Short mmCIF file of C-alpha atoms and ligand atoms in Angstrom, two decimals:
data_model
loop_
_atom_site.label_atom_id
_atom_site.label_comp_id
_atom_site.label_asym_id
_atom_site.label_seq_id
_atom_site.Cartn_x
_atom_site.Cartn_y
_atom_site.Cartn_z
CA UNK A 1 -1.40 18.43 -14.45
CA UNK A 2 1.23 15.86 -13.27
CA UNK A 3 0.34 12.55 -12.10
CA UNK A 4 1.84 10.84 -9.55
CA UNK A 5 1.80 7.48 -8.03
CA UNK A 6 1.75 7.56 -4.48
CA UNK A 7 -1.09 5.11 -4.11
CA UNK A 8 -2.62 1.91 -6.38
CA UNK A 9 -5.68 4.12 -6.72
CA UNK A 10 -3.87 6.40 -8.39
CA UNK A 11 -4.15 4.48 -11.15
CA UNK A 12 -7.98 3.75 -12.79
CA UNK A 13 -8.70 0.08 -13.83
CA UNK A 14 -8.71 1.11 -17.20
CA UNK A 15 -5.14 2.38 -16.97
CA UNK A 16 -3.73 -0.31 -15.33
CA UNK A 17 -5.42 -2.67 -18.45
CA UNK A 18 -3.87 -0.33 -21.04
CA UNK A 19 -0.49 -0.82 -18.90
CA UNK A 20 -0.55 -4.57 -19.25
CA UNK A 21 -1.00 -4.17 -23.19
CA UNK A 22 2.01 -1.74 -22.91
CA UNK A 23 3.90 -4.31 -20.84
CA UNK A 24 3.44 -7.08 -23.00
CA UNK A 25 4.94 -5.10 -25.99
CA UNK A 26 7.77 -4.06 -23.88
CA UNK A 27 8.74 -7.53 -22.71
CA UNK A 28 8.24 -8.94 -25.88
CA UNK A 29 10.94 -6.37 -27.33
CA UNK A 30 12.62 -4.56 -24.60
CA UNK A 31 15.26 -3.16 -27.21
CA UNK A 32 12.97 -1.05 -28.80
CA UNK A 33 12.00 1.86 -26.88
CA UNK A 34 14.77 3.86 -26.29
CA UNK A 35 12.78 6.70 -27.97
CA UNK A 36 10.18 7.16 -25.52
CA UNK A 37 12.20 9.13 -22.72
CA UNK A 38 15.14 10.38 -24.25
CA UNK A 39 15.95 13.65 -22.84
CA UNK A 40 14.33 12.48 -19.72
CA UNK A 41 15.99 12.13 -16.31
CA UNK A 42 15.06 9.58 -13.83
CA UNK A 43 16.14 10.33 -9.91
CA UNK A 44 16.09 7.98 -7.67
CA UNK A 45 15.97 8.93 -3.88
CA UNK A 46 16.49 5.60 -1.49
CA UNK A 47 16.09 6.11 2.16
CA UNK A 48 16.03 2.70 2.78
CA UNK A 49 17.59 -0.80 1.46
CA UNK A 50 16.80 -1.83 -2.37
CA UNK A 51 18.09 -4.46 -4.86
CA UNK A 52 15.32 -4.95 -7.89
CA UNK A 53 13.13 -1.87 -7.06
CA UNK A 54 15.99 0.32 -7.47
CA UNK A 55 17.72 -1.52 -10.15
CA UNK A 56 14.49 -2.52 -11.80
CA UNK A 57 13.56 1.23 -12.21
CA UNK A 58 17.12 2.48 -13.57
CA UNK A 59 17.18 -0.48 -16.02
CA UNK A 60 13.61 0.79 -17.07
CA UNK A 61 15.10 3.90 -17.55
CA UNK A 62 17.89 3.12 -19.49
CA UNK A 63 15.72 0.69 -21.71
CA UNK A 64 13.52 3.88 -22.12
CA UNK A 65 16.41 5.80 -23.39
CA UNK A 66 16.56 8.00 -20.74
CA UNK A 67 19.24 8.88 -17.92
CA UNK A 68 19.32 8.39 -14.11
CA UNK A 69 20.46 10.00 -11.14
CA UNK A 70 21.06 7.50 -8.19
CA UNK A 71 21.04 8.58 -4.66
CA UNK A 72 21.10 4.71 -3.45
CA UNK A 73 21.83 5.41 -0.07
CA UNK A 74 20.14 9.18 1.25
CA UNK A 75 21.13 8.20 4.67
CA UNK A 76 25.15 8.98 3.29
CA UNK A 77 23.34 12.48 1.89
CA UNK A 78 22.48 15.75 2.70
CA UNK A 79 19.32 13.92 4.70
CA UNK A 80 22.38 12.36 7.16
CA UNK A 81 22.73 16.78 7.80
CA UNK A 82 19.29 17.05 8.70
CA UNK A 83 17.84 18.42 5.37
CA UNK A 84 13.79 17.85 5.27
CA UNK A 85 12.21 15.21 2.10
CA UNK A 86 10.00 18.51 1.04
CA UNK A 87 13.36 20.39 0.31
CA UNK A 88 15.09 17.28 -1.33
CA UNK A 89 12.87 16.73 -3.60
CA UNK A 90 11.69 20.53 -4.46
CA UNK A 91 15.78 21.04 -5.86
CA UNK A 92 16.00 17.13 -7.37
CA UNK A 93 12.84 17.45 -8.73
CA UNK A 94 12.29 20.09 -11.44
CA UNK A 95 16.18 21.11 -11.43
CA UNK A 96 17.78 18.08 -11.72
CA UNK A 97 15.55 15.34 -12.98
CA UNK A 98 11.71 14.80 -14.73
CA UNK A 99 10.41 12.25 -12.28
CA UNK A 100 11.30 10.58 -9.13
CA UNK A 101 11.06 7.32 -7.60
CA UNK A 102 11.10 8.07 -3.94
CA UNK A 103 11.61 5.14 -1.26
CA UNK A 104 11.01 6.13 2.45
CA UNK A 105 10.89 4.48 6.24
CA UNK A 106 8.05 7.03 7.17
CA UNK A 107 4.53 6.18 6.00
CA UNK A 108 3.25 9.27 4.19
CA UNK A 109 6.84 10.43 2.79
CA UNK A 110 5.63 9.95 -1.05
CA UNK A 111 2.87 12.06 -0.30
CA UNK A 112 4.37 14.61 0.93
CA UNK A 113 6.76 14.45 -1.81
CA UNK A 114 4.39 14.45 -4.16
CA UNK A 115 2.87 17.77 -3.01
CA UNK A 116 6.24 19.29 -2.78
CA UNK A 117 8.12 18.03 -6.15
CA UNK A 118 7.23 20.17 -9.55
CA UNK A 119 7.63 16.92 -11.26
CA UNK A 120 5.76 13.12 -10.79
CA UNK A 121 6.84 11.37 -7.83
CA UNK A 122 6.41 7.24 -8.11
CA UNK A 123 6.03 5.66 -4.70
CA UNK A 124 8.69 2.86 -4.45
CA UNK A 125 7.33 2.21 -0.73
CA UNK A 126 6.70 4.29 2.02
CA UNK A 127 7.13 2.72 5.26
CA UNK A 128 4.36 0.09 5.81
CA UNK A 129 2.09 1.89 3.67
CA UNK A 130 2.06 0.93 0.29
CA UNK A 131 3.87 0.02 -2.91
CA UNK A 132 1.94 0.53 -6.16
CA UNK A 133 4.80 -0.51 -8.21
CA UNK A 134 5.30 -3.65 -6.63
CA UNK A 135 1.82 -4.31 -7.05
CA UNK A 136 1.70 -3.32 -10.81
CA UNK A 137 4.42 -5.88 -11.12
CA UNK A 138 2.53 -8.49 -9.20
CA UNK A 139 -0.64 -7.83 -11.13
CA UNK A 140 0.56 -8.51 -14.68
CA UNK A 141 2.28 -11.64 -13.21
CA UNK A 142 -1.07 -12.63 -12.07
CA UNK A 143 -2.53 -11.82 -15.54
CA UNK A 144 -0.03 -13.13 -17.43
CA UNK A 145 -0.32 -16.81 -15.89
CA UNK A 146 -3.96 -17.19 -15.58
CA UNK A 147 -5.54 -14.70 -18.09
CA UNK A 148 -7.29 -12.83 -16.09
CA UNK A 149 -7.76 -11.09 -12.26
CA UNK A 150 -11.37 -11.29 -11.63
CA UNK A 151 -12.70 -14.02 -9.75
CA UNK A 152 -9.67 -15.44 -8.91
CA UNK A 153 -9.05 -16.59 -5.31
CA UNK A 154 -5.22 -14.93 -3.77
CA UNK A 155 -4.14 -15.31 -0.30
CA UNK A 156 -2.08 -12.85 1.15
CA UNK A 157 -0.31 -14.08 4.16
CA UNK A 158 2.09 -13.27 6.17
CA UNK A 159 3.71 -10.19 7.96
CA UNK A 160 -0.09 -8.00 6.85
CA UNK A 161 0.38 -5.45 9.40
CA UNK A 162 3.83 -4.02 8.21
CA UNK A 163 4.36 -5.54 4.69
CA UNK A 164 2.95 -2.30 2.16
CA UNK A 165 3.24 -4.62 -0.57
CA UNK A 166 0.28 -6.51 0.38
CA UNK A 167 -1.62 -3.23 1.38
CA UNK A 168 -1.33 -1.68 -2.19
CA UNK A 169 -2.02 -5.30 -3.83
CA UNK A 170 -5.24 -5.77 -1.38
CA UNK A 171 -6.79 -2.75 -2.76
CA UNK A 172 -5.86 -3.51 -6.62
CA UNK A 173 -7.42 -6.99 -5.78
CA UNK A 174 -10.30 -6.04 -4.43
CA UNK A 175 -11.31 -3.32 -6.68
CA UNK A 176 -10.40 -5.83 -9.62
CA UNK A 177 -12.65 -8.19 -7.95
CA UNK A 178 -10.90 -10.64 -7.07
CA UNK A 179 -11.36 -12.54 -3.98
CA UNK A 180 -8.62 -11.94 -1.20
CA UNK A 181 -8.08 -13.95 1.79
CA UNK A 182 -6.09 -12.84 4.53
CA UNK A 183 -3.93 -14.92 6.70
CA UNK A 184 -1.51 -13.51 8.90
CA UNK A 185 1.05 -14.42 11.44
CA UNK A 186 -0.65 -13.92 14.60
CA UNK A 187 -0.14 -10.73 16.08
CA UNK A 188 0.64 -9.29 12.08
CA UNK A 189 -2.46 -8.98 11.36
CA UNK A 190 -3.83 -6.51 8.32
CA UNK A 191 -3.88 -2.77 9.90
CA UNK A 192 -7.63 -1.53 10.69
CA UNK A 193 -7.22 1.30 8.38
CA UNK A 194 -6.67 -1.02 5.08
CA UNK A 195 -9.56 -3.16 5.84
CA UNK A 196 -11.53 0.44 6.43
CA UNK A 197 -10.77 1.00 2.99
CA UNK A 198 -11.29 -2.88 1.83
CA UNK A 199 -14.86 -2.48 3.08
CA UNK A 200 -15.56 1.15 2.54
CA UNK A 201 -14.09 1.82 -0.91
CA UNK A 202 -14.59 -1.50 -2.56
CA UNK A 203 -17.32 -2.98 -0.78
CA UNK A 204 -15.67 -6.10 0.17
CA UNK A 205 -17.01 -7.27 3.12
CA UNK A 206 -14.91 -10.18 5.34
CA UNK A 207 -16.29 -13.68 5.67
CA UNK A 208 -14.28 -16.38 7.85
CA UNK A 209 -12.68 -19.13 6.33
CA UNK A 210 -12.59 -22.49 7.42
CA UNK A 211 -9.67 -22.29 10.41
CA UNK A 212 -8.17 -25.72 9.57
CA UNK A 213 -7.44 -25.75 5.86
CA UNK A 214 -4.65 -23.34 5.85
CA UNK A 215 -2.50 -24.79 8.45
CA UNK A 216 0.41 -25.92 6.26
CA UNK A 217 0.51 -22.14 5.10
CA UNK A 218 0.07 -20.35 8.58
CA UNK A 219 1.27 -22.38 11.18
CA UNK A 220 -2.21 -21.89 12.34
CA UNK A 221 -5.04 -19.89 10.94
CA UNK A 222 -7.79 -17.27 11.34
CA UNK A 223 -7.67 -16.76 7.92
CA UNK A 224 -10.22 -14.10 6.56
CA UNK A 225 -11.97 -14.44 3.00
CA UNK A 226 -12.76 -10.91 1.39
CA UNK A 227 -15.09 -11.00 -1.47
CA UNK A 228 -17.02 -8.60 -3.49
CA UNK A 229 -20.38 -9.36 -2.99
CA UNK A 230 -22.13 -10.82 -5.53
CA UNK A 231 -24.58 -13.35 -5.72
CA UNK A 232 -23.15 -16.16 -7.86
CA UNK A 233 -19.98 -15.91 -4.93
CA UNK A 234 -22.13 -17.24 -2.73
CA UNK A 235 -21.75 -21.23 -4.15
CA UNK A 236 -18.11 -20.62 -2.37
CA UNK A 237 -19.86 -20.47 1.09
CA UNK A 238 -20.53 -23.89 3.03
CA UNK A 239 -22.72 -22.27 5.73
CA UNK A 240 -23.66 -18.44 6.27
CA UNK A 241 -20.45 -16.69 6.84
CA UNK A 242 -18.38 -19.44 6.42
CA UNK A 243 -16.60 -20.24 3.74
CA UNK A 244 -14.64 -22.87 2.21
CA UNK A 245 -12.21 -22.47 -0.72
CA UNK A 246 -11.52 -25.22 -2.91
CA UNK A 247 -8.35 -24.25 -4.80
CA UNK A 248 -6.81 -21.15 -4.89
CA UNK A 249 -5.18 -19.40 -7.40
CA UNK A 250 -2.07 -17.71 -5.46
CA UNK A 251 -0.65 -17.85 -2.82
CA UNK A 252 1.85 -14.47 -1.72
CA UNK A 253 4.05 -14.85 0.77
CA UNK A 254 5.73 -12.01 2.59
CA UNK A 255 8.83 -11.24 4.31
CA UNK A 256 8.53 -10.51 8.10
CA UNK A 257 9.57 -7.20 8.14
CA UNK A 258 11.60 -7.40 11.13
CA UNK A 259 13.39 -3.86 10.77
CA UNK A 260 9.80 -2.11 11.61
CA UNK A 261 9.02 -4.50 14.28
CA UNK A 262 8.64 -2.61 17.84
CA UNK A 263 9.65 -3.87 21.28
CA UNK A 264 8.39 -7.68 21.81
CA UNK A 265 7.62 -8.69 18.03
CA UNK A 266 9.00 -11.91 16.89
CA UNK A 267 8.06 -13.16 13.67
CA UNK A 268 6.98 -17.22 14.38
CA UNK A 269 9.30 -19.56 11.59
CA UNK A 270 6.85 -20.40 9.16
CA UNK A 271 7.96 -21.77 6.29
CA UNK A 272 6.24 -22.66 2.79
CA UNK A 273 7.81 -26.00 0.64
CA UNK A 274 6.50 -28.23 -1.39
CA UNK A 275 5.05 -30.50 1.42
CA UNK A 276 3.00 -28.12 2.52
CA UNK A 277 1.72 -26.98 -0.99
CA UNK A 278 0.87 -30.91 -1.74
CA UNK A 279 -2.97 -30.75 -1.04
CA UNK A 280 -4.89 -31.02 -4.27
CA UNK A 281 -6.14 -27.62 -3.08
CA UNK A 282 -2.55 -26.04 -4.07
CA UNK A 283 -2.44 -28.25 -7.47
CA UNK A 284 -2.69 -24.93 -9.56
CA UNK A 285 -1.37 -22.41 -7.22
CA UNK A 286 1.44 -19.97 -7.91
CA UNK A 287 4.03 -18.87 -5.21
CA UNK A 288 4.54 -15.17 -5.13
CA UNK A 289 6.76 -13.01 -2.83
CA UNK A 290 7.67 -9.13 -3.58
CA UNK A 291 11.37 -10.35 -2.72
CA UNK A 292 13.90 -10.56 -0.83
CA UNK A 293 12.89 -14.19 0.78
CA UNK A 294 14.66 -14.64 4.00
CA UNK A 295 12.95 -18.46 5.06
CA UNK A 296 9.29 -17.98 4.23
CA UNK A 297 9.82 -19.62 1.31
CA UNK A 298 12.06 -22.98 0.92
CA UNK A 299 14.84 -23.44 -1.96
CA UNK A 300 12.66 -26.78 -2.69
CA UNK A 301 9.99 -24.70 -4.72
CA UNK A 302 11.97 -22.98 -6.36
CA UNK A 303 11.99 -25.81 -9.36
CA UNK A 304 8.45 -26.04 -8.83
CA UNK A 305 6.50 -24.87 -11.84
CA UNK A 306 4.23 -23.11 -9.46
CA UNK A 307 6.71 -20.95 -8.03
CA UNK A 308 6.60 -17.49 -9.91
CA UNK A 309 8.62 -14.94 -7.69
CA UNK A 310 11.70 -14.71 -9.83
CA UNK A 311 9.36 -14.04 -12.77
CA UNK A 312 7.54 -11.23 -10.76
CA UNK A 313 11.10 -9.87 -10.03
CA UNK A 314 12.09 -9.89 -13.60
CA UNK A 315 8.85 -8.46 -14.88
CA UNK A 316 9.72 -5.42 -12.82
CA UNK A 317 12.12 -3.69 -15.87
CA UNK A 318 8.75 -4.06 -18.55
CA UNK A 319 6.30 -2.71 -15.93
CA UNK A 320 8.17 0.13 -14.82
CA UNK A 321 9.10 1.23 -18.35
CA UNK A 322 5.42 1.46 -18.88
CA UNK A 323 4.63 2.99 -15.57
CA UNK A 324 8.24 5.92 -16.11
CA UNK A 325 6.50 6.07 -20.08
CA UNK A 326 3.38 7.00 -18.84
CA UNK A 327 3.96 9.18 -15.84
CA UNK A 328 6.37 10.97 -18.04
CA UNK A 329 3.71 11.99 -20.21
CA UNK A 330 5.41 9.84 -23.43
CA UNK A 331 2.68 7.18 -23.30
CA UNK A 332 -0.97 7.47 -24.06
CA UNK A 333 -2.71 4.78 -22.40
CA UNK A 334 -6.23 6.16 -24.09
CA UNK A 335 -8.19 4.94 -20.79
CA UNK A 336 -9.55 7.30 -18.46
CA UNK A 337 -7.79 8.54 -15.26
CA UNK A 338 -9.34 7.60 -11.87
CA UNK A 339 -12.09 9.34 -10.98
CA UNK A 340 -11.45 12.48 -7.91
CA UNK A 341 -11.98 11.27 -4.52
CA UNK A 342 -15.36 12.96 -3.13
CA UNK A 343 -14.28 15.38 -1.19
CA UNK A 344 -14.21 14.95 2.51
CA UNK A 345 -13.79 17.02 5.81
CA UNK A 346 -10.70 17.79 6.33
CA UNK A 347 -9.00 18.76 9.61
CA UNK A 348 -5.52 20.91 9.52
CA UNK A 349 -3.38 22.53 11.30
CA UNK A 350 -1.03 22.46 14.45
CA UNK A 351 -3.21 22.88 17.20
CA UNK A 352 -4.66 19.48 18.86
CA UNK A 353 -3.30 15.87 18.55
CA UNK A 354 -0.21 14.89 16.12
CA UNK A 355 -0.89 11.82 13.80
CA UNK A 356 -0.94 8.31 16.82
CA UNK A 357 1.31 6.62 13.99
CA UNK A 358 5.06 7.30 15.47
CA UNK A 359 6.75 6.55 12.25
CA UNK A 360 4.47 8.92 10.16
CA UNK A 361 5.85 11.33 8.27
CA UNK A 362 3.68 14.23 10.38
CA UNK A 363 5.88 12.85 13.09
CA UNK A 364 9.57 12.95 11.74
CA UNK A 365 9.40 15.87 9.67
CA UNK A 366 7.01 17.82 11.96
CA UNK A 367 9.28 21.18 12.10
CA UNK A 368 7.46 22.26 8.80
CA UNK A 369 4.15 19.84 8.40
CA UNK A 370 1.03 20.16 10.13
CA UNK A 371 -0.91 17.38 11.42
CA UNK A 372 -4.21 16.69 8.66
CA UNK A 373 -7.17 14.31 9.05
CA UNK A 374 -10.07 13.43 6.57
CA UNK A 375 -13.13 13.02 8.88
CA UNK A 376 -15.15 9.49 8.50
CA UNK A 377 -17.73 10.26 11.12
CA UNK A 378 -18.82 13.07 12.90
CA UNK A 379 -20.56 11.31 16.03
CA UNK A 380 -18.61 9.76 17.62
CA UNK A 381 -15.57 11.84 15.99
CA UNK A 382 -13.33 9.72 13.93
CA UNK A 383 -10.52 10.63 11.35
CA UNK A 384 -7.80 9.33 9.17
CA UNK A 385 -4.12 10.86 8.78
CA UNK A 386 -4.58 12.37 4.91
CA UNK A 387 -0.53 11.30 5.06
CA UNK A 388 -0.59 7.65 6.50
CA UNK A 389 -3.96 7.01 6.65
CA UNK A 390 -4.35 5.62 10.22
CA UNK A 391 -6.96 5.75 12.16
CA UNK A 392 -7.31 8.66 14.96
CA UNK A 393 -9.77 8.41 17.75
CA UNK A 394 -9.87 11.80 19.84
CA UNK A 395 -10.93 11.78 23.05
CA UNK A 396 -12.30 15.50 23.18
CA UNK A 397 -13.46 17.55 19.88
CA UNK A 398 -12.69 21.74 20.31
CA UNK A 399 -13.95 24.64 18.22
CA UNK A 400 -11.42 26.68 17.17
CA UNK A 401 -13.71 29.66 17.18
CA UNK A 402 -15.32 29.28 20.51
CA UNK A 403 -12.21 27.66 22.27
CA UNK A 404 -14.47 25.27 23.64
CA UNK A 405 -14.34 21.21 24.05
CA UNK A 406 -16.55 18.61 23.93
CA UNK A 407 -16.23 14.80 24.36
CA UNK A 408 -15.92 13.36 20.95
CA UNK A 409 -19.54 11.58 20.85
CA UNK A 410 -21.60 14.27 22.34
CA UNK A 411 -24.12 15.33 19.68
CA UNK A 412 -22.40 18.89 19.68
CA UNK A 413 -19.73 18.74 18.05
CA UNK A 414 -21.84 17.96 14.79
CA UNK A 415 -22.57 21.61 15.09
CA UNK A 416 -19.03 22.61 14.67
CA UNK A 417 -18.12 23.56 11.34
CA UNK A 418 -15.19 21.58 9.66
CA UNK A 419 -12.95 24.50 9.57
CA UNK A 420 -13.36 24.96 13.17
CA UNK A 421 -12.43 21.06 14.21
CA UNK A 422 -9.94 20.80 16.46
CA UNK A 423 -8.95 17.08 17.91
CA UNK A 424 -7.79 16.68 21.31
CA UNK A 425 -5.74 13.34 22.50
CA UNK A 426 -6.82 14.12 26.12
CA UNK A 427 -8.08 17.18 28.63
CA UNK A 428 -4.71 18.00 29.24
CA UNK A 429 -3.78 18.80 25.98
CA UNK A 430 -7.23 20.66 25.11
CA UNK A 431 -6.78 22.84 28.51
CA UNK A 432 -3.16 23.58 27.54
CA UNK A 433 -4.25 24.87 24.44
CA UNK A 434 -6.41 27.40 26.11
CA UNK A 435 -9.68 25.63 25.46
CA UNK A 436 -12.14 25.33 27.93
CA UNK A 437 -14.99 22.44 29.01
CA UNK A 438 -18.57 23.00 27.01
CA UNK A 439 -21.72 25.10 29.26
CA UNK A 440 -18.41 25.73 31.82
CA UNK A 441 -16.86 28.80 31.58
C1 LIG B 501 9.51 -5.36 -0.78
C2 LIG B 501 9.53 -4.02 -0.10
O1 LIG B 501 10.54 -3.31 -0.13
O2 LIG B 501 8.50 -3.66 0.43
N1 LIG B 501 10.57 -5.55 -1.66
C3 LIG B 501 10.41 -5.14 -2.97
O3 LIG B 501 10.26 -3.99 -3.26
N2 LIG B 501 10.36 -6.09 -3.90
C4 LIG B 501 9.29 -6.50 0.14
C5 LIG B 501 10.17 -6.67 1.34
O4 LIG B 501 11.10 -5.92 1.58
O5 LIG B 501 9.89 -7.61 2.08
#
């Protein structure tokens, strides 16, 4: 079976410990490995701007011994005629090249891609969603400076709410148990639907941190502290549920992502330098950013021991020739793959509500896929977009089979069977599709 990396969980713990072994060989002597894909053929399918994601994964490539198809631009392809991702990457993928790295506005696209291409499909960032490469990348620059992941203390701040790197690196964090604290721009603050998963998936359950310390950082702070829970944690905490960190191990600054912003965002002009990073708090902590900087970060640190974003950025080539090595079936990591996802509810097809999430790929490409949700609760009815994973509340649950409604907390509809789910956004839409109000005929 291929494997694909649409998501950081789509790699187990073990692999991505096996990967850092494999990335330490392949920095150490990046000349040597032009064995392990020969033959091979990378594509790379760019839907939206790239320097070192692109270029890191064609120089990977190359280094690999393989070859590489570039479609840097898709909006100057056959997508600029209206062509659909599914049908790009079903010719591309199989025909013309072994694997693809896929990057994508919509949220969802490498998903779908994934489902569609005969061959692995790497996620190099779909919309807001994620970016598991990235993360990989981040990860062993973590690991590399401070010997280990667990335990240590990262803040993610920022642009949370759009920024996918900090989504996929969240969940890698979390499940490596390290402790994460959040602080965002106000107004950009981590979607619902990845602290869902923070909670749900890796038990991390939110704590506040003490508003004042992170001022220099934020601007101003309601800075959250994620931590697996576990007893000896609890020495961090000054007073239930609050919780003060002495030092912290990283600090990762994102970009505002300005070109997903919607009407009446503004980013506020926060900027990191060595000032603000003089508290003995900071005396250890690196500086990372995914890259490009724009003025989160000042030219002043960029001397500063601390500061490690140009070595993330250059660790990119040795992590994705492990990643294209593996995926490619050339490498055996010898750990086990990730364990499958119990299986949930699912609801498909066209009838009832599209996905709430505009710029999801359900949305732009809807000609040809059907709205799907993974139910989390029956009573009161609530789902996630299998695609972008946001959260969808419906106002009115139907039954396919008895075309009739009810309101999406009435103890009914846990009597409908799964198959039979239908979600409605309003009456007007359940009416319109011929379905009628429950004990009314
Ligand atoms: C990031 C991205 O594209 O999400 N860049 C990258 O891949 N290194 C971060 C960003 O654009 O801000």
């Amino acid at each position: 079976m291929k494997r694909d990396l649409v998501s950081i969980d789509d790699l187990s713990s073990g692999e991505i410990a096996a990967l850092f072994r494999t990335v330490d060989e392949m920095a150490a002597r990046p000349r040597e490995w032009t064995h392990l894909a020969q033959g091979a053929i990378l594509a790379s399918l760019f839907y939206e701007p790239s320097t070192r994601t692109r270029l890191s994964f064609e120089a990977a490539m190359h280094r690999l011994g393989g070859g590489v198809i570039s479609a840097a631009d898709m909006r100057s392809s056959s997508a600029a005629k209206g062509e659909t991702l599914a049908d790009t990457v079903r010719v591309v993928g199989g025909a013309y090249a072994d694997i693809l790295a896929l990057r994508h506005p919509a949220e969802g696209a490498a998903r779908v891609a994934a489902r569609y291409a005969s061959v692995p499909v790497v996620n190099a960032g779909d919309g807001s969603h994620e970016h598991p490469t990235q993360t990989i990348c981040d990860l062993y620059s973590l690991y590399a400076e401070k010997g280990r992941l667990e335990g240590l203390d990262v803040v993610l701040s920022g642009d949370l709410k759009y920024s996918r790197t900090v989504h996929s690196l969240a969940y890698a964090l979390a499940r490596l148990r390290a402790n994460v604290v959040l602080i965002p721009h106000r107004g950009f603050e981590m979607p619902e639907y990845v602290l869902r998963r923070l909670r749900e998936r890796y038990g991390n359950e939110p704590q506040r941190l003490e508003a004042d310390d992170f001022r220099s950082i934020a601007g101003r702070a309601d800075a959250v502290y994620f931590t697996p829970q576990r007893p000896h944690q609890l020495s961090l905490f000054t007073e239930a549920n609050r919780v003060a960190v002495a030092k912290l191990d990283a600090l990762y600054v994102t970009r505002p992502q300005q070109e997903r912003f919607t009407e009446g965002e503004a980013a506020p002009p926060v900027r990191i330098d060595r000032e603000a990073l003089s508290g003995a708090r900071f005396k250890d902590t690196f500086v990372m950013h995914p890259l490009p900087r724009v003025n989160e970060i000042s030219y002043d640190l960029d001397q500063d021991p601390r500061s490690l974003y140009f070595k993330q950025a250059a660790r990119g080539v040795p992590v994705r020739m492990a990643l294209l090595a593996f995926l490619l079936g050339r490498l055996d990591l010898g750990a086990e793959a990730p364990a499958p996802e119990p299986t949930a509810e699912a609801v498909r097809g066209r009838l009832g509500m599209a996905c709430p999430n505009p710029t999801c790929i359900t949305n732009l490409e809807s000609h040809y896929l059907e709205p799907e949700y993974v139910v989390v609760s029956r009573s009161p009815l609530t789902a996630s977009c299998t695609f972008c994973e946001v959260a969808v509340a419906p106002v009115l649950v139907g039954c396919a089979s008895t075309r009739v409604f009810h309101r999406h907390n009435s103890g009914d509809v846990r009597r409908i069977k799964a198959e039979h789910l239908v979600l409605f956004a309003s009456e007007e839409q359940a009416r319109g599709s011929g379905f009628a109000a429950a004990g009314r005929p």
